[in-house]
Short mmCIF file of C-alpha atoms in Angstrom, two decimals:
data_model
loop_
_atom_site.label_atom_id
_atom_site.label_comp_id
_atom_site.label_asym_id
_atom_site.label_seq_id
_atom_site.Cartn_x
_atom_site.Cartn_y
_atom_site.Cartn_z
CA MET A 1 -4.62 28.84 -13.19
CA THR A 2 -6.54 27.07 -10.45
CA ILE A 3 -8.91 24.38 -11.55
CA GLN A 4 -12.31 24.79 -9.93
CA HIS A 5 -13.06 22.69 -6.89
CA ASP A 6 -15.60 19.94 -6.76
CA SER A 7 -18.67 21.69 -5.41
CA SER A 8 -20.88 18.63 -4.95
CA PRO A 9 -22.88 18.75 -1.69
CA LYS A 10 -21.01 16.00 0.18
CA ILE A 11 -17.58 17.44 -0.58
CA ASN A 12 -18.64 21.02 0.12
CA GLU A 13 -19.42 20.11 3.69
CA TYR A 14 -15.82 19.23 4.54
CA ALA A 15 -13.57 21.82 6.17
CA HIS A 16 -11.31 21.88 3.08
CA PRO A 17 -13.42 20.87 0.10
CA GLU A 18 -10.54 21.80 -2.22
CA VAL A 19 -8.61 18.60 -1.39
CA LEU A 20 -11.16 16.00 -2.45
CA VAL A 21 -12.87 15.28 -5.76
CA SER A 22 -15.61 12.85 -6.67
CA THR A 23 -15.37 10.34 -9.49
CA GLU A 24 -17.98 12.41 -11.41
CA TRP A 25 -15.83 15.53 -11.09
CA LEU A 26 -12.71 13.76 -12.28
CA GLU A 27 -14.48 12.24 -15.28
CA GLN A 28 -15.71 15.69 -16.30
CA ASN A 29 -12.33 17.32 -15.79
CA LEU A 30 -10.06 14.72 -17.40
CA GLY A 31 -7.91 16.40 -20.02
CA THR A 32 -8.13 19.86 -18.46
CA GLU A 33 -4.89 21.77 -18.86
CA GLY A 34 -2.96 21.96 -15.63
CA LEU A 35 -4.41 18.74 -14.22
CA VAL A 36 -2.29 15.63 -13.72
CA VAL A 37 -3.88 12.44 -12.41
CA VAL A 38 -1.55 10.16 -10.44
CA GLU A 39 -2.15 6.53 -9.48
CA SER A 40 -0.36 5.27 -6.39
CA ASP A 41 -1.01 1.68 -5.34
CA GLU A 42 0.05 -0.94 -2.92
CA ASP A 43 0.25 -3.51 -5.71
CA VAL A 44 3.01 -2.17 -7.94
CA LEU A 45 1.62 -3.78 -11.10
CA LEU A 46 -2.00 -2.65 -10.89
CA TYR A 47 -1.43 0.50 -12.93
CA GLU A 48 -0.09 -1.63 -15.79
CA ILE A 49 -3.25 -3.73 -16.06
CA GLY A 50 -5.40 -0.62 -16.38
CA HIS A 51 -5.68 2.95 -15.10
CA ILE A 52 -7.69 6.12 -15.49
CA PRO A 53 -6.96 7.64 -18.93
CA SER A 54 -3.99 10.04 -18.84
CA ALA A 55 -2.97 8.98 -15.31
CA VAL A 56 0.72 8.62 -14.50
CA LYS A 57 2.08 6.19 -11.93
CA ILE A 58 4.01 7.14 -8.84
CA ASP A 59 5.05 4.14 -6.81
CA TRP A 60 5.42 4.55 -3.09
CA HIS A 61 8.08 1.88 -2.80
CA THR A 62 10.32 2.75 -5.74
CA ASP A 63 9.56 6.43 -6.36
CA LEU A 64 8.88 8.12 -3.01
CA ASN A 65 11.25 6.27 -0.70
CA GLN A 66 15.01 6.36 -0.68
CA ALA A 67 16.52 3.07 -1.79
CA VAL A 68 18.88 2.55 1.15
CA MET A 69 18.05 4.72 4.17
CA ARG A 70 14.53 4.59 5.63
CA ASP A 71 13.36 8.03 4.57
CA TYR A 72 11.60 9.86 1.75
CA LEU A 73 13.15 11.58 -1.22
CA GLU A 74 15.17 14.74 -0.77
CA GLY A 75 14.29 17.94 -2.66
CA PRO A 76 16.35 17.31 -5.83
CA GLU A 77 14.99 13.78 -6.29
CA PHE A 78 11.42 14.94 -5.68
CA ALA A 79 11.90 17.65 -8.30
CA ASP A 80 13.15 15.00 -10.77
CA LEU A 81 10.17 12.79 -10.02
CA MET A 82 7.79 15.71 -10.61
CA LYS A 83 9.52 16.64 -13.89
CA ARG A 84 9.32 13.15 -15.32
CA SER A 85 5.69 12.90 -14.21
CA GLY A 86 4.83 16.14 -16.03
CA ILE A 87 3.96 17.99 -12.82
CA SER A 88 4.87 21.65 -12.30
CA ARG A 89 4.69 23.57 -9.04
CA ASP A 90 1.25 24.99 -9.97
CA THR A 91 -0.21 21.74 -11.36
CA THR A 92 -3.44 20.41 -9.87
CA VAL A 93 -2.62 16.83 -8.88
CA VAL A 94 -5.40 14.31 -8.28
CA LEU A 95 -4.20 11.14 -6.54
CA TYR A 96 -6.00 7.83 -6.42
CA GLY A 97 -5.13 4.24 -5.66
CA ASP A 98 -6.06 0.79 -4.46
CA ALA A 99 -6.68 -0.41 -0.88
CA SER A 100 -9.01 2.48 0.08
CA ASN A 101 -6.53 5.11 -1.10
CA TRP A 102 -3.98 4.28 1.62
CA TRP A 103 -1.03 4.65 -0.67
CA ALA A 104 -2.60 7.60 -2.46
CA ALA A 105 -3.07 9.34 0.90
CA TYR A 106 0.51 8.45 1.76
CA ALA A 107 1.70 9.98 -1.52
CA LEU A 108 -0.43 13.07 -0.84
CA TRP A 109 1.27 13.41 2.53
CA VAL A 110 4.69 13.26 0.85
CA PHE A 111 3.57 15.90 -1.68
CA LYS A 112 2.64 18.06 1.31
CA LEU A 113 6.07 17.55 2.91
CA PHE A 114 7.30 19.33 -0.20
CA GLY A 115 4.58 21.96 0.05
CA HIS A 116 2.85 21.16 -3.24
CA ALA A 117 -0.15 23.47 -3.04
CA ASP A 118 -2.90 21.85 -5.07
CA VAL A 119 -3.06 18.12 -4.50
CA ARG A 120 -6.38 16.32 -4.11
CA LEU A 121 -7.61 12.80 -3.48
CA LEU A 122 -10.16 10.99 -5.59
CA ASP A 123 -12.95 9.98 -3.19
CA GLY A 124 -13.28 6.18 -3.29
CA GLY A 125 -10.09 5.72 -5.28
CA ARG A 126 -9.48 3.08 -7.89
CA ASP A 127 -12.15 0.66 -6.69
CA LYS A 128 -15.01 3.16 -6.85
CA TRP A 129 -13.95 4.35 -10.31
CA ILE A 130 -13.92 0.74 -11.56
CA ALA A 131 -17.20 -0.15 -9.81
CA GLU A 132 -18.87 2.75 -11.62
CA GLU A 133 -17.54 1.43 -14.92
CA ARG A 134 -15.83 4.65 -15.88
CA ALA A 135 -13.19 4.82 -18.61
CA PHE A 136 -10.12 2.69 -18.06
CA THR A 137 -7.10 2.09 -20.26
CA LYS A 138 -3.76 0.35 -20.55
CA ASP A 139 -2.40 3.13 -22.79
CA LYS A 140 0.64 4.86 -21.43
CA PRO A 141 0.11 8.62 -21.29
CA VAL A 142 2.31 10.96 -23.26
CA ILE A 143 4.18 12.90 -20.62
CA VAL A 144 5.62 16.31 -21.42
CA GLU A 145 8.52 16.83 -19.08
CA SER A 146 7.91 19.81 -16.80
CA GLU A 147 9.91 22.25 -14.73
CA TYR A 148 9.87 21.84 -10.96
CA PRO A 149 11.91 23.75 -8.38
CA VAL A 150 14.04 22.03 -5.76
CA ILE A 151 12.11 22.35 -2.52
CA GLN A 152 13.48 21.62 0.92
CA ARG A 153 11.36 18.94 2.58
CA ASP A 154 9.40 20.27 5.56
CA ASP A 155 9.62 17.64 8.30
CA LYS A 156 8.04 19.81 10.97
CA THR A 157 4.49 20.64 9.99
CA ASP A 158 2.97 17.28 9.08
CA ARG A 159 5.59 14.81 10.25
CA ALA A 160 6.47 13.57 13.73
CA TYR A 161 9.68 11.78 14.74
CA ARG A 162 10.07 9.30 17.60
CA ASP A 163 11.59 11.81 20.05
CA GLN A 164 8.68 14.16 19.45
CA VAL A 165 6.27 11.29 20.00
CA LEU A 166 7.97 10.49 23.31
CA GLU A 167 7.54 14.11 24.43
CA HIS A 168 3.99 14.10 23.13
CA ILE A 169 2.80 11.33 25.45
CA GLY A 170 -0.10 12.72 27.44
CA LYS A 171 -1.40 14.75 24.49
CA PRO A 172 -3.86 13.35 21.94
CA MET A 173 -2.65 10.48 19.81
CA VAL A 174 -4.60 8.29 17.44
CA ASP A 175 -3.58 4.70 16.79
CA VAL A 176 -5.28 3.70 13.55
CA ARG A 177 -4.26 0.03 13.48
CA SER A 178 -6.61 -2.90 13.94
CA GLU A 179 -7.87 -3.84 17.40
CA PRO A 180 -5.50 -6.84 17.95
CA GLU A 181 -2.51 -4.72 16.97
CA TYR A 182 -3.57 -2.02 19.45
CA THR A 183 -4.19 -4.34 22.37
CA GLY A 184 -0.93 -6.17 21.75
CA GLU A 185 -2.32 -9.48 20.61
CA ARG A 186 -0.39 -9.10 17.37
CA THR A 187 2.79 -7.34 16.30
CA HIS A 188 1.61 -6.97 12.73
CA MET A 189 -1.49 -6.64 10.62
CA PRO A 190 -3.10 -9.93 9.57
CA ASN A 191 -1.14 -11.16 6.53
CA TYR A 192 1.61 -8.56 6.83
CA PRO A 193 4.10 -10.53 8.94
CA GLN A 194 7.13 -8.88 7.36
CA GLU A 195 6.20 -5.54 8.78
CA GLY A 196 6.09 -6.62 12.36
CA ALA A 197 7.91 -5.29 15.39
CA LEU A 198 9.61 -6.95 18.34
CA ARG A 199 7.00 -5.86 20.88
CA ALA A 200 3.22 -5.54 20.67
CA GLY A 201 0.84 -2.96 22.11
CA HIS A 202 0.45 0.78 21.70
CA ILE A 203 2.02 4.10 22.66
CA PRO A 204 0.81 5.19 26.13
CA GLY A 205 -2.23 7.45 25.91
CA ALA A 206 -3.03 6.70 22.26
CA ASN A 207 -6.70 6.28 21.42
CA SER A 208 -7.70 3.44 19.15
CA VAL A 209 -9.60 4.52 16.04
CA PRO A 210 -9.00 1.99 13.27
CA TRP A 211 -8.59 3.91 10.00
CA ALA A 212 -11.43 2.01 8.30
CA ARG A 213 -13.98 3.69 10.54
CA ALA A 214 -13.52 6.80 8.37
CA ALA A 215 -14.42 4.95 5.18
CA ASN A 216 -17.63 3.71 3.58
CA GLU A 217 -18.09 0.29 2.00
CA ASP A 218 -17.33 1.76 -1.43
CA LYS A 219 -13.99 3.14 -0.07
CA SER A 220 -15.17 6.76 -0.13
CA PHE A 221 -14.88 8.91 2.98
CA LYS A 222 -17.75 9.13 5.43
CA SER A 223 -19.65 12.40 5.56
CA ARG A 224 -18.39 15.24 7.71
CA ALA A 225 -21.16 14.68 10.28
CA GLU A 226 -20.27 10.99 10.58
CA LEU A 227 -16.57 11.77 10.96
CA GLU A 228 -17.28 14.41 13.61
CA ALA A 229 -19.35 11.90 15.54
CA ILE A 230 -16.37 9.51 15.69
CA TYR A 231 -13.37 11.76 16.28
CA GLU A 232 -14.99 14.66 18.17
CA GLY A 233 -18.06 13.07 19.71
CA GLU A 234 -16.79 9.66 20.67
CA LYS A 235 -13.06 10.35 21.10
CA GLY A 236 -13.32 13.93 22.32
CA LEU A 237 -10.71 15.37 19.98
CA LYS A 238 -10.88 19.12 19.35
CA ALA A 239 -10.06 21.12 16.26
CA ASP A 240 -7.13 22.91 17.88
CA ASP A 241 -5.64 19.86 19.64
CA ASP A 242 -2.07 18.91 18.91
CA ILE A 243 -2.54 15.41 17.47
CA ILE A 244 -0.21 12.66 16.26
CA ALA A 245 -1.51 9.72 14.22
CA TYR A 246 0.40 6.50 13.66
CA CYS A 247 -0.05 2.96 12.37
CA ARG A 248 2.57 0.44 11.33
CA ILE A 249 4.60 2.13 8.61
CA GLY A 250 2.65 5.37 8.21
CA GLU A 251 0.34 4.59 5.30
CA ARG A 252 -2.95 3.90 7.11
CA SER A 253 -2.28 6.85 9.39
CA SER A 254 -1.86 9.10 6.32
CA HIS A 255 -5.49 8.26 5.59
CA THR A 256 -6.52 9.38 9.10
CA TRP A 257 -4.14 12.39 8.98
CA PHE A 258 -5.98 13.43 5.80
CA VAL A 259 -9.37 13.01 7.49
CA LEU A 260 -8.44 15.05 10.56
CA LYS A 261 -6.51 17.79 8.82
CA TYR A 262 -8.52 18.35 5.67
CA LEU A 263 -11.96 16.85 6.06
CA LEU A 264 -12.46 18.01 9.65
CA GLY A 265 -10.10 21.01 9.55
CA PHE A 266 -8.02 20.22 12.64
CA THR A 267 -5.15 22.68 12.75
CA LYS A 268 -2.26 20.62 14.10
CA VAL A 269 -2.10 17.02 12.98
CA ARG A 270 1.11 15.14 12.34
CA ASN A 271 1.77 11.67 10.98
CA TYR A 272 4.38 9.56 12.78
CA ASP A 273 5.64 7.57 9.81
CA GLY A 274 8.13 5.57 11.88
CA SER A 275 4.98 4.19 13.49
CA TRP A 276 4.82 0.78 15.14
CA THR A 277 7.62 -0.81 13.09
CA GLU A 278 9.89 1.73 14.78
CA TRP A 279 8.26 2.22 18.20
CA GLY A 280 7.66 -1.48 18.79
CA SER A 281 11.35 -2.22 18.21
CA LEU A 282 12.92 0.73 20.04
CA VAL A 283 14.84 -0.06 23.20
CA GLY A 284 13.51 1.51 26.37
CA VAL A 285 10.36 3.28 25.17
CA PRO A 286 7.10 2.80 27.11
CA ILE A 287 4.38 0.55 25.71
CA VAL A 288 0.87 -0.20 26.95
CA ARG A 289 -0.99 -3.47 26.37
CA GLY A 290 -4.73 -3.99 26.49
CA SER A 291 -7.71 -2.00 25.30
CA GLU A 292 -7.23 1.08 27.54
CA PRO A 293 -5.08 3.99 26.30
CA GLY A 294 -3.10 3.92 29.53
CA THR A 295 -0.67 6.51 30.81
CA LEU A 296 3.04 6.99 31.18
CA THR A 297 4.34 5.30 34.29
CA HIS A 298 7.85 5.64 35.60
CA MET B 1 22.63 -28.76 -10.04
CA SER B 2 18.93 -29.67 -10.19
CA SER B 3 16.81 -28.55 -13.11
CA VAL B 4 14.77 -26.35 -10.75
CA GLU B 5 17.96 -24.62 -9.65
CA THR B 6 19.07 -24.15 -13.26
CA ALA B 7 15.72 -22.62 -14.22
CA LEU B 8 15.82 -20.38 -11.14
CA ASN B 9 19.28 -19.13 -12.01
CA GLU B 10 18.16 -18.37 -15.56
CA LEU B 11 15.08 -16.47 -14.43
CA GLY B 12 16.97 -14.64 -11.67
CA GLY B 13 19.58 -13.69 -14.28
CA GLU B 14 16.90 -12.34 -16.61
CA PHE B 15 15.52 -10.11 -13.86
CA ALA B 16 18.98 -8.99 -12.76
CA GLU B 17 19.85 -7.74 -16.25
CA LEU B 18 16.88 -5.38 -16.32
CA GLY B 19 16.30 -1.99 -14.73
CA VAL B 20 13.74 -1.84 -11.90
CA LYS B 21 10.83 -0.72 -14.13
CA ASP B 22 11.53 -3.42 -16.72
CA ARG B 23 11.68 -6.05 -13.99
CA LEU B 24 8.10 -5.14 -13.13
CA GLN B 25 7.15 -5.39 -16.80
CA LEU B 26 8.63 -8.89 -16.96
CA LEU B 27 6.80 -9.86 -13.77
CA LEU B 28 3.58 -8.59 -15.35
CA GLU B 29 4.16 -10.70 -18.46
CA ILE B 30 4.84 -13.77 -16.34
CA SER B 31 1.68 -13.07 -14.31
CA GLN B 32 -0.35 -13.34 -17.51
CA GLU B 33 1.03 -16.80 -18.19
CA LEU B 34 -0.51 -18.42 -15.10
CA PRO B 35 -2.86 -21.08 -16.50
CA ASP B 36 -6.51 -21.15 -15.47
CA LEU B 37 -7.58 -23.85 -13.05
CA PRO B 38 -8.99 -26.99 -14.66
CA ASP B 39 -12.74 -27.45 -14.13
CA ARG B 40 -12.28 -30.04 -11.41
CA TYR B 41 -10.80 -27.32 -9.20
CA SER B 42 -12.53 -24.18 -10.44
CA ASP B 43 -15.85 -25.93 -9.76
CA HIS B 44 -14.65 -27.08 -6.33
CA PRO B 45 -12.92 -24.21 -4.56
CA ASP B 46 -13.36 -26.17 -1.30
CA LEU B 47 -10.56 -28.52 -2.44
CA LEU B 48 -8.06 -25.67 -2.57
CA GLU B 49 -5.85 -24.43 0.24
CA ARG B 50 -5.85 -20.71 0.99
CA VAL B 51 -2.40 -19.15 1.15
CA GLU B 52 -2.88 -17.13 4.32
CA GLU B 53 0.42 -15.29 3.90
CA CYS B 54 -0.99 -13.43 0.89
CA GLN B 55 -3.33 -10.49 1.42
CA SER B 56 -5.22 -11.25 -1.75
CA PRO B 57 -7.12 -14.53 -2.12
CA VAL B 58 -4.56 -17.01 -3.42
CA TYR B 59 -5.42 -20.71 -3.44
CA LEU B 60 -3.45 -23.77 -4.38
CA PHE B 61 -3.64 -27.50 -4.77
CA VAL B 62 -0.93 -30.05 -5.47
CA GLU B 63 -1.32 -33.44 -7.16
CA VAL B 64 1.35 -36.14 -7.14
CA ASN B 65 1.03 -38.79 -9.83
CA SER B 66 3.75 -41.45 -10.23
CA GLY B 67 6.23 -39.21 -8.48
CA VAL B 68 5.48 -36.18 -10.67
CA VAL B 69 4.14 -32.98 -9.11
CA SER B 70 1.33 -30.96 -10.70
CA ILE B 71 0.66 -27.55 -9.16
CA PHE B 72 -2.61 -25.65 -9.44
CA LEU B 73 -2.58 -22.05 -8.33
CA THR B 74 -5.07 -19.24 -8.62
CA ALA B 75 -4.71 -15.54 -7.85
CA PRO B 76 -7.05 -12.72 -8.82
CA GLU B 77 -6.32 -10.61 -11.89
CA GLU B 78 -6.62 -7.50 -9.76
CA ALA B 79 -3.63 -8.68 -7.72
CA PRO B 80 -1.08 -8.85 -10.55
CA THR B 81 2.04 -8.88 -8.38
CA THR B 82 0.84 -11.82 -6.35
CA ARG B 83 -0.27 -13.52 -9.55
CA GLY B 84 3.19 -12.96 -10.96
CA PHE B 85 4.78 -14.71 -8.00
CA ALA B 86 2.32 -17.58 -8.24
CA SER B 87 3.11 -17.92 -11.93
CA ILE B 88 6.87 -17.96 -11.29
CA LEU B 89 6.49 -20.82 -8.81
CA HIS B 90 4.25 -22.64 -11.24
CA GLN B 91 6.81 -22.29 -14.03
CA LEU B 92 9.69 -23.36 -11.82
CA LEU B 93 8.10 -26.33 -10.07
CA ASN B 94 5.21 -27.74 -12.08
CA GLY B 95 5.91 -31.10 -13.74
CA HIS B 96 9.02 -31.81 -11.70
CA SER B 97 9.63 -34.85 -9.54
CA VAL B 98 8.78 -34.99 -5.84
CA GLU B 99 12.49 -34.92 -4.98
CA GLU B 100 13.16 -31.89 -7.15
CA VAL B 101 10.26 -29.92 -5.70
CA LEU B 102 11.16 -30.79 -2.12
CA SER B 103 14.78 -29.85 -2.67
CA ALA B 104 13.92 -26.58 -4.44
CA PRO B 105 15.81 -23.73 -2.76
CA GLU B 106 13.96 -22.14 0.16
CA ASP B 107 15.23 -18.73 -0.92
CA ILE B 108 13.61 -18.67 -4.38
CA PRO B 109 11.90 -15.34 -3.53
CA ASP B 110 15.25 -13.76 -2.64
CA ARG B 111 17.00 -14.87 -5.81
CA LEU B 112 14.73 -13.12 -8.29
CA HIS B 113 16.22 -9.63 -7.75
CA LEU B 114 12.77 -8.22 -7.12
CA SER B 115 13.14 -6.87 -3.60
CA GLU B 116 14.05 -3.39 -4.92
CA ALA B 117 10.93 -3.31 -7.04
CA VAL B 118 8.34 -5.00 -4.87
CA SER B 119 7.70 -4.52 -1.18
CA LEU B 120 8.80 -7.22 1.24
CA LEU B 121 5.30 -8.23 2.21
CA ARG B 122 4.55 -9.43 -1.32
CA ILE B 123 7.71 -11.46 -1.38
CA ASN B 124 6.69 -12.99 1.92
CA GLY B 125 3.45 -14.10 0.27
CA MET B 126 5.52 -16.02 -2.24
CA ARG B 127 7.41 -17.70 0.59
CA GLY B 128 4.04 -18.81 1.97
CA MET B 129 3.06 -20.33 -1.37
CA LEU B 130 6.35 -22.21 -1.62
CA ASN B 131 6.08 -23.61 1.92
CA ARG B 132 2.53 -24.75 1.34
CA ILE B 133 3.40 -26.40 -1.99
CA LYS B 134 6.22 -28.34 -0.33
CA ARG B 135 4.02 -29.35 2.58
CA GLN B 136 1.31 -30.68 0.26
CA VAL B 137 3.92 -32.56 -1.76
CA ARG B 138 5.28 -34.17 1.42
CA GLU B 139 1.77 -35.18 2.45
CA LYS B 140 0.89 -36.67 -0.91
CA ALA B 141 4.16 -38.27 -2.00
#
C-alpha cells in the first residue's frame, strides 16, 4: 500500500513531489503501517543522543560501505541491512540526518542503486525537526525483522565511474564543492584534511555550483523557482542534459543529484562518488585550476 | 611504561574487545563524562583556543601548576563523537606531569580501535586536539 504523498504547496511544485516530505507531514504520519523512518548522520553518535520516535539508524560509514574495498554493499548485504532495519521492498522509507541531509541524501542515493521504489527525504532534516521542537526520544525502536529480496546493484543509472567521467568531459558537469576547492586553492574542504587529494582544481568543463546554494538557512531545499533560477537560468542546464555531479567523496553531490533529478526533474543525472578524492589523485587525468570551467587541452 | 601509556593500553583493550556497535556505545558513555568548564573559562571563551581541525566548535585551554597539567576542553553536546574524543584525551592526560603529557604517544587516536566505527576525519580532529594540548603544555611549562 502506498502512503500518500505530502501535498503541501511547496513540495507539490517540485517535479517529483513524491520524494520529499515536510516535518509536518512526517509528524502526522509517524506510526503509519508500511512507513520506516531512517536517520543517517555524519556524526555516528547523534542518533544515540536522540532521534525521531520510531526511527532506525543506518550509518553511512559502517552500514552502507564495504569494510575493506572502497565501494558500497553488494545485493546480499543490502538485503540483510534492510531486513534488520525492518524494511521490506514495498516499505515507504523516509530518510533524514544532520549536516543539511548530506548523509541522508547519500543513503537515499544508495537505496536507489538498489532500486528501492519509495524512499523520501525529510525536508530540513534533523536540524529543522529539532528547531521546531517536535517529538524526540532516546528510546530504541522495536524492529520486526522483514523480508527483502537480493537485488543486483545498478551502477549505470545514477552512478558514474572515472572512465565515464573522462569520456564525459565537454558535457555538463557540476562541481558542488566550495569555491577554494574548485579553483584549486585547497585540496580539501576546510577542516576535512583527511579527505584531501594530491592535486587541487576541478575536472575540465565542470561548472561550480556549491551544494549549499540549493538549501535555505533552515536546511530545507529552496523552492522550485529558486532552484530553476540557479541551475537552468544561471548555469544553463537543461532538463534532458546528460549531467554528472561530483564533490569530494560523493556525499555533497548526492544532495545536488537529488535536487537535479527529483526536485527539478532532470532525466539523466549521475553522481560520481569517486569524486575529487579519486580524480585529484589519479595519474594522468586533466585538471583545470582557477575560476573558469576550462576545456580539455591535449 | 608511563602511566599515560598504561591507561591508553587499557582503554584501547576495552574498545578492542567490543563489537563495532558497542564501541560506539562506549564512546558515547565516555563523551558524557567530559566535565563542564569551570566558570573562569565558561565566562571567558576568549581565553580558549579553537581546535581548527574539528568541524564542530571544540575549544581547549591548558594550565600548568607546579609541573602538573590541567586540561579544559569543551565540545557541543550535538557533536557527541567529537565530545567523546575530547573526553578520552581529558581522561588520559589530565592531572599528569608535564613530562608525561609531552611524551604521550602521538598515535593515541590510532590505538583506540575506533577507525572501523568512526570516519577518519573525526579521528583527525582528535589528533588536532592532542597536538594543541602538547603545544600549550610546552609553552606554559
